[in-house]
XYZ file of C-alpha atoms in Angstrom:
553
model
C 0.000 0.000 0.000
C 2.896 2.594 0.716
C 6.089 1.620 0.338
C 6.517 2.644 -3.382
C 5.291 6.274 -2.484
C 8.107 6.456 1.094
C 11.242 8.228 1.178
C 13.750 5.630 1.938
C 16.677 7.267 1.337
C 17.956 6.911 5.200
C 17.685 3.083 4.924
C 20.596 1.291 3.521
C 19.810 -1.562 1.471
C 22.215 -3.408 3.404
C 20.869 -2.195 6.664
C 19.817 -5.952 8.706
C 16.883 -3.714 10.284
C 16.067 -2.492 6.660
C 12.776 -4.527 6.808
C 11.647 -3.432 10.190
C 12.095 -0.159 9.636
C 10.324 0.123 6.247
C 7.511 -1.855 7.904
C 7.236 0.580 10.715
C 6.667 3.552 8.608
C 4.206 1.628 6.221
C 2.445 1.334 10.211
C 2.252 4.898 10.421
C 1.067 5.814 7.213
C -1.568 3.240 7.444
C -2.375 4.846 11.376
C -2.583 7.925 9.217
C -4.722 6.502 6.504
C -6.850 4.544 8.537
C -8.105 7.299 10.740
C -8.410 10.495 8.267
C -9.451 8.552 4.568
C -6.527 10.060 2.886
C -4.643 8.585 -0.328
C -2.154 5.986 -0.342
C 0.606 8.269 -1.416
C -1.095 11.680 0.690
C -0.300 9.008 3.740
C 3.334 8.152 2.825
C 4.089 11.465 2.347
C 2.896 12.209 5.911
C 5.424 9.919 7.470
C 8.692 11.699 9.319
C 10.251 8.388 10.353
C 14.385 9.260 10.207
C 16.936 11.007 11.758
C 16.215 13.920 14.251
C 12.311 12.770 14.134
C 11.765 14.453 17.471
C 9.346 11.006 18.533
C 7.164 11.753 15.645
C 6.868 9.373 12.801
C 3.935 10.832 10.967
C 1.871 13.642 11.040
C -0.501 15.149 8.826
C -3.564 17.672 8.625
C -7.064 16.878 7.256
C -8.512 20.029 6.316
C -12.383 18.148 6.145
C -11.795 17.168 9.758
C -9.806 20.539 10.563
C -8.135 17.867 12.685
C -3.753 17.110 12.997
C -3.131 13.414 13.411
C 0.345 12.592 15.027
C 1.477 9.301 14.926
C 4.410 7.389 16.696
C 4.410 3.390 15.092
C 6.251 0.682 15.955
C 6.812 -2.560 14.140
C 6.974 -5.693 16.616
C 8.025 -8.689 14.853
C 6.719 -11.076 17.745
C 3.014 -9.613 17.532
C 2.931 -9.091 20.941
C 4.461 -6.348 24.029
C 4.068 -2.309 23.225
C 6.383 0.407 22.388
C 8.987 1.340 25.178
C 8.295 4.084 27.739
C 11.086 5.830 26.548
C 9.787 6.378 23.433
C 6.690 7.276 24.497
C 8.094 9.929 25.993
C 10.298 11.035 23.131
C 6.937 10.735 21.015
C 5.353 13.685 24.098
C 8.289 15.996 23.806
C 7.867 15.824 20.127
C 4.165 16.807 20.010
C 4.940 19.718 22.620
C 7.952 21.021 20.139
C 5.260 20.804 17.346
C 2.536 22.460 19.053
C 4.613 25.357 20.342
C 6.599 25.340 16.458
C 9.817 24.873 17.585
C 11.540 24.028 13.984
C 14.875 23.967 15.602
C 13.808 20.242 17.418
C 13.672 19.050 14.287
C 15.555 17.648 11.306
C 15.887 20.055 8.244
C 14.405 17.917 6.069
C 11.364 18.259 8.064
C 11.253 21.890 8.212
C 8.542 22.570 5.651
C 6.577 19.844 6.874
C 6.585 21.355 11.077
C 5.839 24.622 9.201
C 2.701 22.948 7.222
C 1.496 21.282 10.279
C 2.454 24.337 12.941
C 0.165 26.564 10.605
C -2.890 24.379 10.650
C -2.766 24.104 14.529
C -2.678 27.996 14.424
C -6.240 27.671 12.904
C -9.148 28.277 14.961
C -11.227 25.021 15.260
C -7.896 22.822 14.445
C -7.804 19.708 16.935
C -5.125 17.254 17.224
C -5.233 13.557 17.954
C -1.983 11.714 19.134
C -1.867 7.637 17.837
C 0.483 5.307 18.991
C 0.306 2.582 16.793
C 2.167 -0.798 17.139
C 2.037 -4.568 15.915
C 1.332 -5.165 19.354
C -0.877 -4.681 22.502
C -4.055 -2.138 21.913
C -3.231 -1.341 25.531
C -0.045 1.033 27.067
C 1.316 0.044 30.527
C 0.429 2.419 33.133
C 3.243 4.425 32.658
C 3.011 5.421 28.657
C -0.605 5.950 29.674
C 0.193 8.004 31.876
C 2.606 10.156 29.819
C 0.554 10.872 27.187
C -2.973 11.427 30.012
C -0.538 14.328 31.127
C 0.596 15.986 27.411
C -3.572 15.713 26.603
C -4.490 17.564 29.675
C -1.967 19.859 29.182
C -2.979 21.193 25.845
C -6.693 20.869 27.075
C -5.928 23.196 29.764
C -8.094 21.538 31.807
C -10.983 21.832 29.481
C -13.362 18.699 29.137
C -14.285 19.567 25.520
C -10.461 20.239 24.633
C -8.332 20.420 21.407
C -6.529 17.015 22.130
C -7.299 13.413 22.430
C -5.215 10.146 21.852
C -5.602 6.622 21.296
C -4.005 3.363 20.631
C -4.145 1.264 18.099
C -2.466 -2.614 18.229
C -2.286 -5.626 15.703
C -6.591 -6.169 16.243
C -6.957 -2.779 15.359
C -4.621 -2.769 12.146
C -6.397 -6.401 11.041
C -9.469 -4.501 11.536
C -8.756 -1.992 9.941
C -6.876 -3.251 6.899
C -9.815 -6.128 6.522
C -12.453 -3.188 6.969
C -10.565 -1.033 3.527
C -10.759 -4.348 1.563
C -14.890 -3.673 1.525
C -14.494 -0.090 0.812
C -17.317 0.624 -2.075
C -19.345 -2.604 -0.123
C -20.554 -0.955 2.394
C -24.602 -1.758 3.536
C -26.427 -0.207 6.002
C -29.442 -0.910 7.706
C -31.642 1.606 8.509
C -35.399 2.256 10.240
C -37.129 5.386 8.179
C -40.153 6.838 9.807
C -42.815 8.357 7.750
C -41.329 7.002 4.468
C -42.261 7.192 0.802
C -41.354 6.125 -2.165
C -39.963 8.082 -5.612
C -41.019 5.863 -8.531
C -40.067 7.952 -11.664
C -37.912 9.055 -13.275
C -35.294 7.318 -10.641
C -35.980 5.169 -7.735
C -35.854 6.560 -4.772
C -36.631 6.510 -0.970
C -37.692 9.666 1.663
C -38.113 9.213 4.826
C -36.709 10.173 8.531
C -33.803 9.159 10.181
C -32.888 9.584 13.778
C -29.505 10.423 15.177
C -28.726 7.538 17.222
C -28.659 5.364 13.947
C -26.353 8.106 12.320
C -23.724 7.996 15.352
C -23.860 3.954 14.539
C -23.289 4.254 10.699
C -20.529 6.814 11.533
C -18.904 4.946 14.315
C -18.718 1.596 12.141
C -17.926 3.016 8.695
C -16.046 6.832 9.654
C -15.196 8.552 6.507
C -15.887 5.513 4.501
C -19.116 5.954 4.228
C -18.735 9.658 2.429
C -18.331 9.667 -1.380
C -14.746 10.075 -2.416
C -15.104 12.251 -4.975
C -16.421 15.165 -3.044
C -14.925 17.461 -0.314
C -17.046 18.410 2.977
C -16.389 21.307 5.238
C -16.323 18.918 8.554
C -14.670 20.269 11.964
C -16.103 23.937 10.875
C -16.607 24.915 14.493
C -19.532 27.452 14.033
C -21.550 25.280 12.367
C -20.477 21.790 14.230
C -21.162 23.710 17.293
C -24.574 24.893 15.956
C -25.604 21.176 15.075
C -24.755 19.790 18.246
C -25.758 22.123 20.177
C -29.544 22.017 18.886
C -28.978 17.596 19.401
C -27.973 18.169 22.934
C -30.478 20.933 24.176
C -33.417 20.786 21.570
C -33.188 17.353 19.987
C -37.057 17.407 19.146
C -36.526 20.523 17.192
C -33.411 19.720 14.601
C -35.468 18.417 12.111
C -36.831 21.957 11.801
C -33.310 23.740 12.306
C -31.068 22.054 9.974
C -30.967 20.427 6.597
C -31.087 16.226 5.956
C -28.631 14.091 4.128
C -28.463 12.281 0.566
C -27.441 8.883 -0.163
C -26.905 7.031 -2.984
C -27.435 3.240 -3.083
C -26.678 0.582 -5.368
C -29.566 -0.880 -4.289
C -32.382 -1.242 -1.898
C -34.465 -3.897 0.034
C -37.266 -3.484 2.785
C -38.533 -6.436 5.445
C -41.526 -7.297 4.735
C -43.060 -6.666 8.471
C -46.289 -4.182 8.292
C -45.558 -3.452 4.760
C -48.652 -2.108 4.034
C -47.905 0.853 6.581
C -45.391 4.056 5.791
C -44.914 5.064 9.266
C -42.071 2.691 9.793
C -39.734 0.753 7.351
C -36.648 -1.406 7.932
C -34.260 -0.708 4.879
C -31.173 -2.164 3.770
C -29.307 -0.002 1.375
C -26.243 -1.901 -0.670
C -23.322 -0.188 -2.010
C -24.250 3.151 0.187
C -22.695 6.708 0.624
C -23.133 9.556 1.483
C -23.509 12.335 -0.844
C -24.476 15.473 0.994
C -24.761 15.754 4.664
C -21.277 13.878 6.010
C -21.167 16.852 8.153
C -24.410 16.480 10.178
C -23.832 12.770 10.347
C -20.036 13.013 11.849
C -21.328 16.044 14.730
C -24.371 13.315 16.025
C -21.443 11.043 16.284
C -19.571 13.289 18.764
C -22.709 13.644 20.610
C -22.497 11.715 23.674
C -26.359 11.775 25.320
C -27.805 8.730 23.165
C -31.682 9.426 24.984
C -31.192 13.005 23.267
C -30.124 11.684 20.022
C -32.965 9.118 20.121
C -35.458 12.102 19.910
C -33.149 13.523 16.552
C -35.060 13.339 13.804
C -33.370 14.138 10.186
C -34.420 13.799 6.397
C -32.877 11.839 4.568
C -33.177 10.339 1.407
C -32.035 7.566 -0.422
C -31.177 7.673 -4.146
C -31.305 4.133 -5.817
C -28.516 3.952 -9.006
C -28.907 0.167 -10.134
C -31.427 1.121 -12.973
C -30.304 4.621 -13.582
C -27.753 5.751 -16.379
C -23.944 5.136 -15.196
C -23.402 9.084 -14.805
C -26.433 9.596 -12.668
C -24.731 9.076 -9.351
C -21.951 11.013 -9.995
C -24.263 13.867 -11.280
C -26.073 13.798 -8.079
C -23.164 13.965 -5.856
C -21.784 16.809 -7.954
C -24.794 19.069 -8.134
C -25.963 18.010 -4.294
C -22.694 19.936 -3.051
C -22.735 23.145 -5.334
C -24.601 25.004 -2.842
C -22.863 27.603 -0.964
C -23.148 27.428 3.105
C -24.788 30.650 4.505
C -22.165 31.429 7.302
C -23.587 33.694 10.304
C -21.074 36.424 9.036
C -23.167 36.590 5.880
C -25.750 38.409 8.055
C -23.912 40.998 9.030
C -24.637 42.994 5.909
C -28.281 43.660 7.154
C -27.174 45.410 10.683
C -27.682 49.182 10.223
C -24.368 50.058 11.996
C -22.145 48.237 9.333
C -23.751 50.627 7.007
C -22.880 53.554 8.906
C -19.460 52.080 8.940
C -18.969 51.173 5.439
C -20.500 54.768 4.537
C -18.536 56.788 7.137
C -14.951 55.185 5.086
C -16.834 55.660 1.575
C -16.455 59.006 2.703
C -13.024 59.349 2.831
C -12.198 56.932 0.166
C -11.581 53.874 1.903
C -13.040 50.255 0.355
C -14.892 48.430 3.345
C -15.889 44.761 2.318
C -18.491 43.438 4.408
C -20.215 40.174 1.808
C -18.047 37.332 1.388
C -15.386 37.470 -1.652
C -12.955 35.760 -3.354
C -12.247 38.368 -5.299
C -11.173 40.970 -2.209
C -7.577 41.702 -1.816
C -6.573 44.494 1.156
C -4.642 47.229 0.321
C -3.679 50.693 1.654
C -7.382 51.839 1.366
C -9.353 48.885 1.720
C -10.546 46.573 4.396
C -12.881 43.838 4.854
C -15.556 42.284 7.533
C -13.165 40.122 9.175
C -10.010 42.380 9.520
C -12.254 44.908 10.766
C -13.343 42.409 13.449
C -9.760 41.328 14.511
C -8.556 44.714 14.372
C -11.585 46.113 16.354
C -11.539 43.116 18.950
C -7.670 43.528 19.547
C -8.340 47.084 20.572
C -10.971 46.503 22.874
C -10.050 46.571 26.539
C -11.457 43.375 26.986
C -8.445 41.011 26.341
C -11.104 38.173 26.280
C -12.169 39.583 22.804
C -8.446 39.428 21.178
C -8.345 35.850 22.745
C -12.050 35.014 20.287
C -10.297 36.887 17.503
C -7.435 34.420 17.686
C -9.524 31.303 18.456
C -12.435 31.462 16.672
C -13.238 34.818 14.901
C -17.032 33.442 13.853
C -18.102 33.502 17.474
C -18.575 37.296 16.701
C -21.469 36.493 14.308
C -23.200 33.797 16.301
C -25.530 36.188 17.945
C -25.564 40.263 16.176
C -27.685 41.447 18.976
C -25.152 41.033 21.993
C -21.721 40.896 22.652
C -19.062 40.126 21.778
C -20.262 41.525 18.069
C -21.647 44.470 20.324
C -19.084 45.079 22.333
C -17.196 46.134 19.117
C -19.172 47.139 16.372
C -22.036 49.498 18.506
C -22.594 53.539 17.771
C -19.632 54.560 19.026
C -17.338 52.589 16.445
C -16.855 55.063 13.860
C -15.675 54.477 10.400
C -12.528 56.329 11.326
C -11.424 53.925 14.328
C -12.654 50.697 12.411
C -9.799 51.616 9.716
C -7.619 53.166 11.900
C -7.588 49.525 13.897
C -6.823 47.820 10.769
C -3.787 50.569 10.255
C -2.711 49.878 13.531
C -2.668 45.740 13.397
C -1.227 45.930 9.981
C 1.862 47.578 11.423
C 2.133 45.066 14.545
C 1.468 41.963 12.565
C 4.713 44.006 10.035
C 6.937 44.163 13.071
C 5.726 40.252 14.261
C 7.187 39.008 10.653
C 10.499 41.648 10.789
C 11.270 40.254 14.246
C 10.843 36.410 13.807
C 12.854 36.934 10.636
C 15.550 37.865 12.980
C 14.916 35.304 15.240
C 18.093 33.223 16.304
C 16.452 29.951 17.046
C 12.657 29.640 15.960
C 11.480 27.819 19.615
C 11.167 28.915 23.201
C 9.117 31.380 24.600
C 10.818 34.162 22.597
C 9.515 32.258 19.507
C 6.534 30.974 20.557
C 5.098 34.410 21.943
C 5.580 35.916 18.220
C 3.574 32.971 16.517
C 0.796 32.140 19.277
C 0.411 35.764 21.044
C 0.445 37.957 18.257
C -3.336 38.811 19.219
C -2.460 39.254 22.844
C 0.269 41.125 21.845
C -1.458 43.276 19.689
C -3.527 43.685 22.401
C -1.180 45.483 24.463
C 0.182 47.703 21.977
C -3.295 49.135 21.529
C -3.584 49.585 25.221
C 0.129 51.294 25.124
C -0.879 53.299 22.412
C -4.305 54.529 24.161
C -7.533 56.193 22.127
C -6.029 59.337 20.741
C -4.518 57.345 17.519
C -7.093 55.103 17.237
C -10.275 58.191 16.836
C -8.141 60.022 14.601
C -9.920 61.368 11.258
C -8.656 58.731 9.108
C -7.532 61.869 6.614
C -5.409 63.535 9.622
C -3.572 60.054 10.545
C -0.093 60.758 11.093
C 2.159 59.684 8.484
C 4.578 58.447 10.739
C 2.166 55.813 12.703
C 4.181 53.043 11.746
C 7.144 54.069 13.632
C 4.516 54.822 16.576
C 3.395 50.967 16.618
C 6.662 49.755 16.095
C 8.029 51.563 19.593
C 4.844 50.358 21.148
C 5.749 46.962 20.473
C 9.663 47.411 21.472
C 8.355 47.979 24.746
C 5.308 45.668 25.129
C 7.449 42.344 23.189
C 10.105 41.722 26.206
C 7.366 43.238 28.962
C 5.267 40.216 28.226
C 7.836 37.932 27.158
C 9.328 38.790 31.120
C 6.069 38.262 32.409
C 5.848 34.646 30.655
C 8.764 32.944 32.104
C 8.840 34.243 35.346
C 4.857 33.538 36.246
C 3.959 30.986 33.619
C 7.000 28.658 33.512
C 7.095 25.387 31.230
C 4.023 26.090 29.437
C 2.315 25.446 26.324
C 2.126 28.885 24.580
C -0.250 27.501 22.064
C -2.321 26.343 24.432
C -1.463 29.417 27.049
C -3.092 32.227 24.616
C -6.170 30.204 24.108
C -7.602 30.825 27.978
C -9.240 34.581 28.292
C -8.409 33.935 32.466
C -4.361 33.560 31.440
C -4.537 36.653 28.441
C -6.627 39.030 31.051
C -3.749 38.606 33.528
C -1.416 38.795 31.220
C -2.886 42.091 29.676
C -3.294 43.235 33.369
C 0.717 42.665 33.959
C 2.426 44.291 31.019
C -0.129 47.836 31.477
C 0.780 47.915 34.876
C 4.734 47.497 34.282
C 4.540 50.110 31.402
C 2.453 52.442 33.883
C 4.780 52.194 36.370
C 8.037 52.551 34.164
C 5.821 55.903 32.898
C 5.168 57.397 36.112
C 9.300 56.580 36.907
């Protein structure tokens, strides 16, 4: 399955181990295969196995899922025992390097690849799952267990509903798995519609309703395999996933009205013949199944853990039978069943009067403010758009709480346009002049963040990892050091020498903060660190008050 697509280079063909160790990377791109539905050669090419690995073997990003997979894989000839403690904790210092992008812990050659990965898990919603895969026991002694319990609580933070989760998978979970890809294509489910009918002409089909516990079964038996190949779903989006499972776990008997069903396609179909004269209830078997539209519903019910609430989800879903229909019919109906574009709750914004008054305040004086959705929009020197308004605007709040959403998860401004945090920052006393002048401001400190890792000696530690995970928090400060004056000036009358202005700010707020981080917050994850509004508010707190004080000296 992989070994034609590895780099090998590092093994000698003489090499007595050479075997082995081509086995036990073929193990972690299958641990990486397995669990994310990737390619053959995408999973090979996700394998770090070699010299100066830092612990890590593989790692790659699914950008459905939103979700980094790490994997550390060892090949055990006998079948039986588990990787060594030792390299189970190799394998945690590794993910903590990667996390906190420290490309100095690793090999050259893997440079690009920490940068690929350090990037995605700089993307709000991004979660990370650790694997230790092995020929071996499913099951870690206490002490690996307890290793890796540690690294996940650490870059929870505590949090039950946190970014990271691992798992193990031994030889019965390979077999499984590799016996479970030989019937990819073959899959059937079984399924129990409610108030179902049947489409006759000019294509077979069945309607009906689903409910959400028999979802979170399909999904947890079949994952990804179960989604047609050939399209690409927006899965792990946290505003909507959130949205979705939310409504399962507080309104369950009101999803069917809140969200939209699924689409299958089936080879074919057959239906027990129990009360078969009724439509209220059907038991259905559906051959050669997937899913065409609606993966994303399906994989949230799976994460939802209250089974009596999912029992009371009720979705549409319906079933489109291809045995008698022309050869291109299925893949026409998985194309033109995904063409539709998602209404995001940004897309709303447009109708709030005070976005108006913005956008009409900058026409005023020249300056291009984007607030629909475009591919098309590029920012320049008198343009903005919705969201850099909204980081820009949120940074310079006092409320270091609202640079922390900024940096996490910048749709949690649009959840709710009547209350804050959208409020907080865009309200009648946000001019068009301080909206822009915001965006000014942040341009010049994210300028200064790229000039000063460029001259970064070593790209790790906190001096690193404060540039690349508290840039908000950072920006933060410099908006508080620069106070109001700057930020309400008429966006004609902004001085011309501003830049110079943030870049002073941020000489002095950089190695406050950076002070402030190893004394009081020793050995942390920074990544992690910049994620909690409690940490950033004292944080925030410390560096005004040292400035203040050096002021008043």
């Amino acid at each position: 399955m992989f070994e034609n697509d590895l780099d090998l280079t590092e093994i000698a063909n003489l090499d007595p181990q050479r075997d082995v160790k081509i086995l036990t990377r073929c193990l972690a791109a299958f641990a990486v295969y397995s669990t994310t539905g990737c390619s053959n050669d995408e999973a090979a090419n996700a394998v770090w196995d070699g010299s100066d690995d830092n612990g890590i073997d593989a790692a790659y990003f699914d950008p459905e899922e939103r979700q980094v997979v790490v994997v550390q894989s060892k090949w055990i000839q006998s079948g039986s025992g588990e990787p060594e403690a030792s390299a189970i904790s190799t394998f945690a210092d590794g993910v903590r390097d990667l996390v906190e992008n420290a490309i100095d812990s690793f090999a050259e050659r893997l440079h690009e690849k920490v940068e690929v990965i350090s990037e995605a898990l700089m993307q709000p919603g991004t979660t990370i799952r650790l694997i230790v895969v092995s020929t071996g026991s499913s099951v870690l002694a206490q002490h690996g267990t307890r290793k890796l319990d540690r690294l996940v609580e650490e870059l929870n933070d505590g949090e039950d509903d946190g970014i990271a989760t691992f798992s193990v998978l031994g030889m019965s979970e390979v077999f499984k798995g590799l016996a479970s890809d030989a019937n990819v294509g073959k899959i059937t489910l079984a399924a129990t519609l409610l108030d179902w009918s049947r489409v006759t002409h000019p294509h077979k089909a069945y309607v009906g309703i689903i409910d959400g516990s028999q979802l979170k079964s399909w999904w947890h038996n079949h994952g990804k395999r179960i989604v047609a190949k050939n399209i690409r779903y927006a899965l792990g989006d946290t505003e909507v996933n959130s949205q979705i499972k939310g409504t399962a776990e507080s309104s369950p008997e009101n999803f069917w009205y809140f969200h939209n069903g699924i689409t299958l396609i089936a080879d074919e179909a057959s239906r027990a013949p129990s009360a078969s004269a009724s439509h209220a209830s059907g038991n259905f078997e559906f051959r050669g199944a997937s899913i065409v539209n609606g993966a994303q519903t399906v994989s949230t019910l799976a994460r939802v853990a209250n089974d009596e609430a999912l029992g009371s989800v009720k979705v549409s879903m319906r079933v489109i039978l291809l045995s008698e229909a022309p050869d291109d019919f299925g893949s026409n109906v998985t194309r033109t069943n995904n063409l539709q574009n998602r209404v995001e709750g940004r897309d709303f914004v447009s109708r709030d009067p005070e976005q108006d008054r913005i956008r009409g305040e900058m026409s005023l004086e020249q300056i291009d403010y984007q607030i629909h959705r475009s591919e098309d929009f590029v920012p320049t020197a008198i343009s903005c758009d919705l969201i850099e308004v909204t980081t820009a605007l949120a940074c310079a709040s006092s409320e270091p709480s609202h640079s922390v959403a900024a940096k996490t998860g910048i749709g949690r401004f649009y959840n709710d346009l009547s209350r804050a945090p959208y409020k907080a920052i865009f309200n009648p006393n946000t001019t068009g002049a301080r909206a822009f002048n915001a965006v000014r401001i942040l341009r010049a400190v994210d300028k200064w963040i790229i000039e000063r890792k460029s001259q970064a000696d070593r790209k790790s530690g906190y001096s690193w990892g404060l540039l690349v995970h508290g840039n908000r928090a950072l920006a933060g400060a410099v908006f508080e050091r620069l106070g109001n004056d700057l930020l309400d000036q008429p966006i004609s009358d902004f001085p011309a020498d501003y830049e110079s202005k943030v870049f002073a700010a941020c000489e002095e707020v950089y190695p406050a903060m950076l002070d402030h981080l190893e004394k009081d917050f020793p050995n942390k994850a920074l990544a992690v660190l910049f994620k909690g509004p409690t940490n950033c508010k004292t944080i925030h707190e410390y560096v005004s008050q040292q400035l203040s004080v050096r002021d008043f000296i």
